[in-house]
mmCIF file of C-alpha atoms in Angstrom:
data_model
loop_
_atom_site.group_PDB
_atom_site.id
_atom_site.type_symbol
_atom_site.label_atom_id
_atom_site.label_comp_id
_atom_site.label_asym_id
_atom_site.label_seq_id
_atom_site.Cartn_x
_atom_site.Cartn_y
_atom_site.Cartn_z
ATOM 1 C CA MET A 717 -3.477 39.235 10.337
ATOM 2 C CA ALA A 718 -5.015 38.773 13.794
ATOM 3 C CA THR A 719 -2.682 37.797 16.579
ATOM 4 C CA THR A 720 -3.257 36.135 19.905
ATOM 5 C CA THR A 721 -2.603 39.460 21.603
ATOM 6 C CA ASP A 722 -5.599 41.091 19.880
ATOM 7 C CA ALA A 723 -8.062 39.696 22.424
ATOM 8 C CA THR A 724 -5.763 40.609 25.308
ATOM 9 C CA ASP A 725 -5.241 44.104 23.925
ATOM 10 C CA ALA A 726 -8.993 44.657 23.632
ATOM 11 C CA GLY A 727 -9.300 44.283 27.404
ATOM 12 C CA ALA A 728 -6.513 46.794 27.981
ATOM 13 C CA THR A 729 -7.843 49.363 25.515
ATOM 14 C CA ASP A 730 -8.967 51.761 28.241
ATOM 15 C CA ALA A 731 -5.448 51.870 29.678
ATOM 16 C CA LEU A 732 -3.997 53.203 26.428
ATOM 17 C CA GLY A 733 -2.880 56.772 26.139
ATOM 18 C CA TYR A 734 -4.122 58.891 23.266
ATOM 19 C CA GLU A 735 -0.940 58.625 21.208
ATOM 20 C CA GLN A 736 -0.749 54.857 21.662
ATOM 21 C CA ALA A 737 -4.379 54.384 20.625
ATOM 22 C CA ARG A 738 -3.988 56.753 17.667
ATOM 23 C CA ASP A 739 -0.837 55.028 16.429
ATOM 24 C CA GLU A 740 -2.397 51.585 16.715
ATOM 25 C CA LEU A 741 -5.540 52.845 14.968
ATOM 26 C CA ILE A 742 -3.405 54.141 12.102
ATOM 27 C CA ASP A 743 -1.783 50.714 11.847
ATOM 28 C CA VAL A 744 -5.169 48.983 11.841
ATOM 29 C CA VAL A 745 -6.423 51.245 9.046
ATOM 30 C CA ARG A 746 -3.285 50.609 6.998
ATOM 31 C CA ARG A 747 -3.689 46.864 7.406
ATOM 32 C CA LEU A 748 -7.341 47.018 6.375
ATOM 33 C CA GLU A 749 -6.580 49.212 3.364
ATOM 34 C CA ALA A 750 -3.744 46.945 2.262
ATOM 35 C CA GLY A 751 -6.105 43.984 2.059
ATOM 36 C CA GLY A 752 -4.832 40.443 1.899
ATOM 37 C CA THR A 753 -6.551 39.424 5.122
ATOM 38 C CA THR A 754 -9.304 36.918 5.592
ATOM 39 C CA LEU A 755 -12.817 38.062 6.367
ATOM 40 C CA GLU A 756 -12.401 36.965 9.972
ATOM 41 C CA GLU A 757 -9.119 38.868 10.314
ATOM 42 C CA SER A 758 -10.657 41.943 8.692
ATOM 43 C CA LEU A 759 -13.595 41.857 11.097
ATOM 44 C CA ALA A 760 -11.256 41.526 14.067
ATOM 45 C CA LEU A 761 -9.228 44.481 12.806
ATOM 46 C CA TRP A 762 -12.392 46.514 12.279
ATOM 47 C CA GLU A 763 -13.589 45.769 15.817
ATOM 48 C CA ARG A 764 -10.187 46.712 17.226
ATOM 49 C CA GLY A 765 -10.261 49.912 15.217
ATOM 50 C CA GLU A 766 -13.684 50.797 16.608
ATOM 51 C CA GLU A 767 -12.422 50.303 20.170
ATOM 52 C CA LEU A 768 -9.326 52.388 19.493
ATOM 53 C CA ALA A 769 -11.433 55.149 17.954
ATOM 54 C CA LYS A 770 -13.567 55.210 21.119
ATOM 55 C CA VAL A 771 -10.444 55.559 23.257
ATOM 56 C CA CYS A 772 -9.225 58.442 21.101
ATOM 57 C CA ARG A 773 -12.646 60.114 21.276
ATOM 58 C CA ARG A 774 -12.701 59.840 25.103
ATOM 59 C CA TRP A 775 -9.237 61.416 25.310
ATOM 60 C CA LEU A 776 -10.211 64.223 22.941
ATOM 61 C CA ASP A 777 -13.502 64.836 24.765
ATOM 62 C CA GLY A 778 -11.608 65.004 28.059
ATOM 63 C CA ALA A 779 -9.088 67.434 26.609
ATOM 64 C CA ARG A 780 -11.923 69.602 25.255
ATOM 65 C CA ALA A 781 -13.602 69.633 28.683
ATOM 66 C CA ARG A 782 -10.339 70.671 30.364
ATOM 67 C CA LEU A 783 -9.791 73.455 27.824
ATOM 68 C CA ASP A 784 -13.369 74.678 28.206
ATOM 69 C CA ALA A 785 -13.003 74.726 32.006
ATOM 70 C CA ALA A 786 -9.711 76.618 31.815
ATOM 71 C CA LEU A 787 -11.169 79.160 29.394
ATOM 72 C CA ALA A 788 -14.265 79.617 31.562
ATOM 73 C CA GLN A 789 -12.088 80.149 34.633
ATOM 74 C CA GLU A 790 -9.934 82.664 32.778
ATOM 75 C CA GLU A 791 -13.026 84.517 31.579
ATOM 76 C CA ALA A 792 -14.471 84.565 35.105
ATOM 77 C CA GLU A 793 -11.198 85.941 36.491
ATOM 78 C CA GLU A 794 -11.151 88.672 33.842
ATOM 79 C CA LYS A 795 -14.698 89.699 34.746
ATOM 80 C CA ASN A 796 -14.009 89.617 38.483
ATOM 81 C CA PRO A 797 -10.304 90.277 39.165
ATOM 82 C CA GLU A 798 -10.900 90.635 42.951
ATOM 83 C CA ALA A 799 -11.702 86.906 43.215
ATOM 84 C CA ASP A 800 -7.974 85.977 43.201
#
């Protein structure tokens, strides 16, 4: 069931942390799988889920970039220990 906060939440999607977006995405999927919603409600849930998935992907991509940078720095320091 769509709520009046769905439209408001969509504007604040970028401010969500990874865990918040993931948890809400799980809830959206559960609601869609359970059925019992109108077509309009289902479409709104689907759209919200897509936005939440994008937020999660951005967080995961950012985490991957940070890990890659840390590993590259560690590797560079191992190859050139005098750089410290």
